[in-house]
Amino acid sequence: MKKSLLLLGLTLAGITLVGNAESKVYVFDTLGLVGGVSDNGQYAAVTDDEQYIAYIWRASNPNELFDITKVGEPDAPSSQRPQFTTAMDVSDDGIVVGSIGYADLYQYPAYYKDGEWTHLPIAPDASYTNEAVCITPDGKVIAGYQHVMPKSATSDGTSRGQYFPCQWFLQEDGSYELKMYNDIKLPDHQGFFPMTQTPDGKVIGGYVYAGFGSMLNALIVEGELVMFDELSTFKDCLEYKGKYYTGMDENGRQTWTEDINDPNIVWYEKTLINGFYDGVRGEESMLNGFFTNCDDNGNFYGARSYVTKVTQDFDGDVTDCAVIYNYLTDTWYNEEATNFFSAGIGEELLFTGTGEVIEGNDVNDVKEAYGIASEYTINGVNKISMDGKTLAGVASDINPATGEYQYYPFIIQVEGSTVATPEIAGSPKKGLVIATQGRIEVLNADNVAVYDLNGRLVGTDKVTEVSAGVYMVKVDDVSYKIVVK
């Protein structure tokens, strides 16, 4: 399901949105990128990935970034000598999640609490690169990734490792228990990379690599992989001037044949995405889809590529769009904009990857909207608190010595703002409808009625077991169309 974003925007009289309120802006001269902002706006996690330094920003002392880099004894074994620390997200009570890299090249997922870093558990077959990426506001669920062999790997090692999503769940004793999702079937490429998760930790959002090198939108919902693009395969061979590649001879020279029926021709399995063979015209023909952030109403923000005019030889036109996807209603809100939505709250407050802020139908430059006075280029806002009062973004300039871009974090504290919350499925001000595999669950409601598409009443309880299909769910006086996988 796909709808126009601006046509669905709610224009609420009397609501003061963020861009119209006074704000305090802190642009730091310290190199770094903001990885996350706590939902209550009291903290931000920042990483300088050039000098391998991790910071935490605190609203109680907004003019400073506090160095929380893990430091070890220089004479300790290499497995105990930290070389870098990342800070990717932070909870409402200041728990920072990220990773610690050591001199032996291993990168461990970790969290920072009460002045100390603690390793998170990793899978027994995890390799060098593992990281915690996001944490729920209450600190109970952490999401990340680990590079491991899939559970379907063959014993002779012909199946290579991939990046798989995982979560850690807080236990009563204060430790975190690991849950790996390496039993999901991923495209034959690098793997799944999480970028965000819902505030309850039930859904992880990010992207998977597929085909020649395309990025595709993906979710992990209750441990199951959800993708939105159709993948298929076909056999292809190398052809050059009417000849077909058959391998190498005993002298290491390539061999070719003119007979297309030659049994020695080397055939390769290629991947089609929605009938399109990506990468045949170079990088400009690869797909670009991902989710970078989500709000507490079930909306995921990011980008998606659409392919049109697919030909018989698997070519086509690729269009990149900024999108919002609401997983509760299985609805795409698409503004047909280029680049992507970096963050948002509902549909009333949106930030783009090209440095704009969209409030209802108004589009403004972030620097002008918030009165940011800085010699740096303001690239845009990429993280926000759920009340819209704390914004974090990226500023940049060019290093005169190297000619390369270098990045600086900035924080905006908005005074006296109130963000309009759209009344769509998933809004906590109304009933919350959650569709999982074989079940419809409703929260924050007095009366529930679930109907199938033939109008038959299926259930009236707040938890209804159903088969896969489309249902109408009436929650108090509001009706929602829900898709159950």
XYZ file of C-alpha atoms in Angstrom:
485
model
C 0.000 0.000 0.000
C 1.374 3.393 -0.971
C 0.023 6.874 -0.260
C 1.079 10.456 -0.894
C 2.683 11.987 2.159
C 1.610 15.589 1.710
C -2.000 14.658 1.032
C -2.077 12.822 4.362
C -0.312 15.498 6.395
C -2.350 16.756 9.344
C -2.660 20.520 9.589
C -3.769 21.124 13.160
C -4.826 24.641 14.122
C -3.202 25.974 17.266
C -0.240 23.579 17.254
C 3.190 25.233 17.552
C 5.724 23.198 15.633
C 9.447 23.024 16.280
C 10.637 25.377 13.569
C 8.515 28.205 14.929
C 9.902 28.053 18.452
C 13.024 29.574 19.946
C 16.007 27.265 20.059
C 19.481 26.990 21.540
C 22.113 25.696 19.133
C 25.418 24.040 20.055
C 27.808 23.426 17.146
C 30.908 21.662 18.445
C 34.416 22.058 17.069
C 35.096 18.454 18.084
C 35.058 16.012 15.177
C 32.287 13.448 15.367
C 28.910 12.152 14.212
C 25.798 11.827 16.355
C 24.752 8.191 16.500
C 21.638 8.590 18.625
C 19.528 10.857 20.820
C 17.597 9.553 23.821
C 13.830 9.673 23.408
C 13.549 12.064 26.367
C 16.105 14.414 24.789
C 18.486 14.354 27.758
C 21.416 12.588 26.067
C 23.144 12.127 22.730
C 25.796 9.595 21.677
C 28.635 10.869 19.465
C 31.561 9.095 17.758
C 34.683 10.551 16.192
C 35.480 7.657 13.871
C 38.689 9.290 12.633
C 40.332 9.463 16.053
C 38.290 6.549 17.527
C 36.791 8.582 20.388
C 33.318 8.155 21.929
C 31.380 10.964 23.610
C 28.145 11.517 25.476
C 26.254 14.807 25.407
C 24.118 15.717 28.414
C 21.316 18.279 28.408
C 22.279 19.151 31.981
C 25.608 20.497 30.661
C 24.840 21.205 26.997
C 28.027 23.093 26.109
C 30.298 20.034 26.447
C 30.880 16.616 24.976
C 32.141 14.159 27.585
C 34.810 11.681 26.478
C 33.769 8.138 27.419
C 36.351 6.297 25.321
C 37.422 2.956 26.755
C 41.039 3.141 27.928
C 43.192 0.160 28.895
C 46.660 -0.501 30.200
C 49.267 -0.117 27.408
C 51.187 -3.186 28.598
C 48.110 -5.420 28.735
C 47.650 -8.300 26.241
C 46.368 -7.177 22.828
C 42.925 -8.593 23.576
C 42.692 -6.130 26.505
C 44.150 -3.019 24.816
C 41.314 -0.899 23.332
C 42.130 0.853 20.062
C 38.788 2.541 19.435
C 35.324 3.040 20.926
C 32.023 3.829 19.195
C 28.884 5.402 20.707
C 25.866 4.586 18.528
C 22.794 5.274 20.699
C 21.716 6.155 24.232
C 18.755 5.350 26.484
C 16.628 7.732 28.556
C 18.807 7.115 31.617
C 22.116 7.594 29.795
C 23.133 4.022 28.872
C 25.312 4.294 25.750
C 25.646 1.380 23.336
C 28.335 0.877 20.730
C 31.488 -1.166 20.452
C 35.106 -1.479 21.543
C 37.866 -2.475 19.142
C 41.069 -4.061 20.391
C 44.616 -4.431 19.136
C 43.905 -8.031 18.122
C 41.404 -6.574 15.594
C 38.300 -7.896 17.366
C 35.379 -5.472 17.724
C 33.010 -6.287 20.583
C 29.511 -4.908 21.169
C 29.401 -3.062 24.491
C 27.445 -0.627 26.651
C 28.513 2.249 28.898
C 26.763 2.680 32.246
C 27.760 4.402 35.491
C 31.189 5.292 34.101
C 32.104 1.764 32.972
C 32.071 -0.122 29.675
C 30.791 -3.705 29.684
C 31.012 -6.239 26.851
C 27.779 -7.691 25.522
C 27.674 -11.450 24.775
C 28.628 -12.580 21.271
C 27.858 -15.791 19.420
C 30.426 -18.617 19.759
C 31.176 -18.426 16.029
C 31.232 -14.623 15.783
C 34.179 -13.234 13.822
C 35.936 -9.888 14.086
C 33.209 -7.282 13.490
C 30.310 -6.973 15.956
C 28.493 -3.888 17.236
C 25.531 -2.680 19.275
C 23.596 -0.072 17.287
C 20.487 1.023 19.195
C 18.806 0.749 22.590
C 15.188 1.137 23.709
C 14.331 4.185 25.853
C 13.995 2.019 28.975
C 17.340 0.285 28.324
C 15.768 -3.176 28.262
C 16.492 -4.138 24.645
C 19.667 -3.495 22.626
C 19.905 -4.270 18.903
C 22.988 -4.746 16.758
C 24.762 -7.098 14.394
C 27.384 -9.838 14.450
C 29.383 -11.425 11.652
C 28.815 -15.170 11.941
C 28.297 -18.265 9.839
C 24.594 -18.880 9.101
C 22.986 -21.848 10.835
C 22.573 -23.448 7.405
C 26.330 -23.284 6.740
C 27.896 -26.447 5.406
C 30.550 -28.260 7.419
C 33.151 -27.920 4.646
C 33.011 -24.131 4.929
C 31.655 -23.460 1.428
C 29.035 -21.111 2.908
C 30.712 -17.859 3.915
C 29.843 -15.770 6.940
C 27.390 -12.883 6.841
C 26.287 -10.022 9.076
C 23.213 -11.069 11.034
C 21.007 -8.935 13.295
C 20.755 -9.681 16.975
C 19.273 -8.317 20.185
C 20.248 -8.384 23.829
C 17.514 -8.498 26.477
C 17.987 -7.160 30.007
C 17.729 -9.848 32.697
C 16.702 -9.526 36.348
C 20.333 -9.731 37.489
C 21.260 -6.705 35.338
C 23.015 -8.689 32.594
C 21.956 -8.871 28.948
C 21.039 -12.127 27.224
C 21.866 -12.548 23.527
C 19.287 -13.511 20.895
C 20.816 -14.169 17.457
C 18.757 -14.094 14.256
C 21.228 -16.069 12.160
C 18.576 -18.609 11.215
C 16.926 -16.164 8.803
C 17.562 -16.658 5.074
C 19.429 -13.660 3.674
C 20.353 -12.816 0.068
C 23.759 -14.121 -0.939
C 25.678 -10.972 -0.061
C 27.120 -9.226 3.014
C 24.027 -9.503 5.200
C 21.596 -7.430 7.273
C 22.658 -4.124 8.853
C 20.383 -2.686 11.567
C 20.055 1.081 11.900
C 17.109 1.528 14.276
C 14.477 -0.298 16.299
C 11.019 0.511 17.664
C 10.818 1.866 21.237
C 9.462 -1.499 22.443
C 12.257 -3.438 20.712
C 9.814 -5.598 18.732
C 10.965 -4.454 15.288
C 14.475 -3.788 13.938
C 14.863 -1.621 10.836
C 17.773 -1.340 8.431
C 18.802 -2.806 5.102
C 20.205 -5.890 3.410
C 22.656 -6.114 0.530
C 21.499 -8.081 -2.513
C 22.265 -8.572 -6.183
C 25.298 -6.782 -7.593
C 25.470 -4.407 -4.636
C 22.030 -2.947 -4.029
C 20.714 -1.976 -0.613
C 17.126 -3.055 0.110
C 14.747 -1.989 2.891
C 14.353 -4.693 5.518
C 12.847 -5.290 8.948
C 13.144 -7.956 11.613
C 9.649 -8.349 13.079
C 9.416 -10.653 16.087
C 12.558 -12.407 14.856
C 11.331 -12.844 11.254
C 12.873 -11.149 8.196
C 10.504 -8.858 6.275
C 11.573 -7.580 2.840
C 9.637 -5.581 0.251
C 11.412 -6.541 -2.956
C 11.090 -9.764 -4.953
C 14.354 -11.621 -5.518
C 14.854 -14.237 -8.213
C 17.857 -15.786 -9.973
C 18.920 -16.613 -13.503
C 21.953 -18.199 -15.152
C 24.357 -16.067 -17.166
C 27.787 -16.498 -18.740
C 30.631 -14.290 -19.894
C 30.301 -13.331 -23.556
C 32.915 -11.429 -25.571
C 32.720 -10.807 -29.325
C 30.425 -13.757 -29.892
C 32.468 -16.176 -27.769
C 31.633 -17.694 -24.392
C 34.006 -18.226 -21.472
C 34.776 -21.868 -20.630
C 37.466 -21.503 -17.976
C 41.277 -21.764 -17.883
C 43.596 -24.205 -19.615
C 46.605 -25.993 -18.072
C 48.785 -22.948 -18.792
C 46.469 -20.580 -16.973
C 45.064 -18.989 -20.127
C 41.371 -18.221 -20.644
C 39.462 -20.505 -22.993
C 36.425 -19.514 -25.071
C 33.938 -21.194 -27.396
C 31.573 -20.010 -30.127
C 29.103 -22.833 -29.381
C 26.440 -21.657 -26.915
C 25.602 -25.322 -26.252
C 29.169 -26.214 -25.233
C 28.891 -28.047 -21.856
C 32.145 -26.431 -20.714
C 30.683 -22.920 -20.648
C 30.906 -21.462 -17.136
C 27.468 -20.354 -15.972
C 27.018 -17.949 -13.083
C 23.923 -17.496 -10.955
C 22.787 -13.870 -11.032
C 20.164 -12.159 -8.876
C 17.206 -10.159 -10.167
C 15.500 -7.581 -7.936
C 11.890 -7.016 -9.028
C 12.938 -8.385 -12.433
C 15.848 -5.925 -12.661
C 19.511 -6.913 -12.936
C 21.201 -4.207 -10.899
C 24.667 -2.928 -11.625
C 24.717 -3.694 -15.354
C 25.245 -0.001 -16.110
C 27.476 0.665 -13.124
C 26.740 1.993 -9.654
C 24.088 4.420 -10.884
C 21.790 1.479 -11.666
C 21.913 -0.098 -8.211
C 18.992 0.172 -5.786
C 19.223 2.233 -2.619
C 16.800 1.446 0.190
C 17.139 1.629 3.974
C 15.449 2.688 7.222
C 17.438 5.084 9.391
C 15.013 5.975 12.204
C 11.561 5.216 13.558
C 9.040 6.901 15.848
C 6.702 5.479 18.482
C 3.781 5.285 16.038
C 5.231 2.520 13.875
C 6.736 4.827 11.228
C 10.144 4.010 9.734
C 11.998 6.773 7.861
C 14.465 6.373 5.033
C 14.667 5.800 1.295
C 13.525 3.299 -1.304
C 14.307 2.698 -4.977
C 11.566 1.905 -7.474
C 12.251 0.211 -10.819
C 10.053 0.915 -13.845
C 10.103 0.008 -17.544
C 11.845 -3.323 -16.938
C 12.898 -4.854 -20.275
C 13.300 -8.466 -21.384
C 17.057 -8.227 -20.835
C 16.468 -7.196 -17.186
C 17.243 -3.484 -17.626
C 15.051 -0.638 -16.348
C 14.788 2.859 -14.906
C 15.670 3.382 -11.229
C 14.078 6.200 -9.190
C 15.189 6.933 -5.613
C 12.536 8.296 -3.247
C 12.285 9.456 0.339
C 9.778 7.252 2.152
C 7.964 6.584 5.388
C 6.776 3.046 6.023
C 4.272 2.285 8.785
C 4.699 -1.366 9.701
C 1.483 -1.447 11.742
C -0.670 -0.650 8.720
C 1.709 -1.894 5.993
C 1.524 1.513 4.329
C 4.162 3.459 2.380
C 3.995 7.238 2.582
C 5.954 8.489 -0.412
C 6.686 12.122 -1.235
C 8.510 11.334 -4.477
C 11.426 13.372 -3.125
C 15.019 12.586 -3.956
C 17.539 11.646 -1.253
C 15.878 10.330 1.929
C 14.079 11.156 5.171
C 16.731 11.063 7.881
C 14.300 11.363 10.808
C 10.771 12.354 11.698
C 7.811 12.322 14.059
C 4.617 11.174 12.404
C 4.182 13.115 9.182
C 4.121 16.607 10.644
C 7.840 16.996 11.357
C 10.333 15.541 8.873
C 14.017 16.027 8.164
C 15.621 15.175 4.839
C 19.083 14.004 3.954
C 19.594 17.206 1.988
C 19.228 19.538 4.987
C 15.549 20.516 4.895
C 12.869 20.434 7.563
C 9.291 19.736 6.453
C 6.468 20.915 8.729
C 3.107 20.043 7.234
C 3.325 21.514 3.729
C 6.154 23.946 4.538
C 9.714 23.107 3.464
C 12.583 25.134 4.935
C 16.343 24.955 5.195
C 17.362 23.599 8.612
C 19.986 26.289 9.151
C 17.480 29.080 8.554
C 14.590 27.419 10.365
C 16.536 27.058 13.611
C 18.803 30.083 13.327
C 22.051 28.092 13.213
C 24.978 30.498 13.061
C 28.078 28.544 12.046
C 30.966 28.751 9.602
C 30.434 25.068 8.866
C 28.098 23.670 6.250
C 24.962 22.362 7.988
C 24.198 19.034 6.328
C 21.009 18.318 8.239
C 19.346 16.753 11.277
C 19.680 12.983 11.564
C 18.449 12.219 15.112
C 15.612 13.634 17.214
C 13.960 13.037 20.567
C 10.390 11.796 20.547
C 9.035 15.126 21.798
C 10.831 16.992 19.027
C 12.654 19.237 21.489
C 16.177 17.890 21.046
C 17.608 17.675 17.538
C 21.046 16.434 16.536
C 22.762 16.732 13.211
C 25.850 16.903 11.061
C 27.958 19.916 10.094
C 31.004 19.728 7.826
C 33.910 21.504 6.221
C 36.901 20.474 4.128
C 40.224 19.668 5.737
C 42.713 22.032 4.028
C 45.548 19.534 4.464
C 43.816 16.513 2.899
C 41.046 18.082 0.839
C 38.576 15.634 2.401
C 35.379 16.322 4.294
C 35.432 16.307 8.084
C 32.297 16.253 10.203
C 31.159 17.977 13.388
C 28.117 17.317 15.585
C 25.537 19.914 16.520
C 22.683 19.832 19.029
C 19.548 21.988 19.005
C 17.381 22.410 22.103
C 13.979 23.766 21.176
C 12.151 25.811 23.791
C 8.421 25.426 24.351
C 7.599 23.294 21.327
C 4.782 20.824 20.894
C 4.860 18.408 17.981
C 1.599 17.319 16.409
C 1.132 13.544 16.537
C -0.746 12.118 13.537
C -3.784 10.040 14.410
C -2.890 6.929 12.443
C -2.729 3.306 13.516
C -0.062 2.994 16.157
C -0.560 6.357 17.857
C -0.407 5.808 21.629
C -3.086 8.497 22.035
C -5.449 6.071 20.294
C -5.531 2.309 20.243
C -2.269 0.626 19.343
C -2.777 -2.173 16.801
C 0.087 -4.660 16.478
C -0.018 -7.305 13.753
C 2.434 -10.176 14.141
C 2.555 -13.605 12.569
C -0.836 -15.208 13.179
C -2.016 -12.669 15.740
C -3.594 -9.213 16.115
C -2.962 -7.440 19.423
C -4.646 -4.198 20.513
C -3.471 -1.919 23.331
C -4.920 1.253 24.863
C -8.505 0.425 23.902
C -11.815 -0.314 25.634
C -13.668 -1.975 22.741
C -12.194 -4.182 20.003
C -13.785 -5.879 16.997
C -11.835 -7.780 14.331
C -13.527 -8.496 10.962
C -12.325 -10.375 7.904
C -12.807 -8.901 4.406
C -16.189 -10.650 4.122
C -17.446 -8.718 7.123
C -17.485 -11.710 9.465
C -16.651 -10.976 13.104
C -13.440 -12.832 13.945
C -12.866 -11.738 17.529
C -13.507 -9.127 20.204
C -10.575 -9.797 22.522
C -7.496 -7.620 22.740
C -5.453 -10.578 21.436
C -6.982 -12.441 18.472
C -5.395 -15.455 16.798
C -5.922 -15.254 13.021
C -4.636 -16.782 9.811
C -2.656 -14.801 7.259
C -4.724 -12.191 5.426
C -6.226 -8.708 5.562
C -8.513 -7.661 8.426
C -10.482 -4.619 9.518
C -9.893 -3.839 13.185
C -12.295 -1.460 14.931
C -10.676 0.051 18.008
C -13.206 2.063 20.002
C -14.478 4.486 17.293
C -11.551 4.144 14.834
C -11.128 1.468 12.151
C -7.818 0.193 10.722
C -6.946 -2.065 7.827
C -4.326 -4.562 9.042
C -2.224 -7.075 7.093
C -1.221 -10.252 8.939
C 1.656 -12.250 7.472
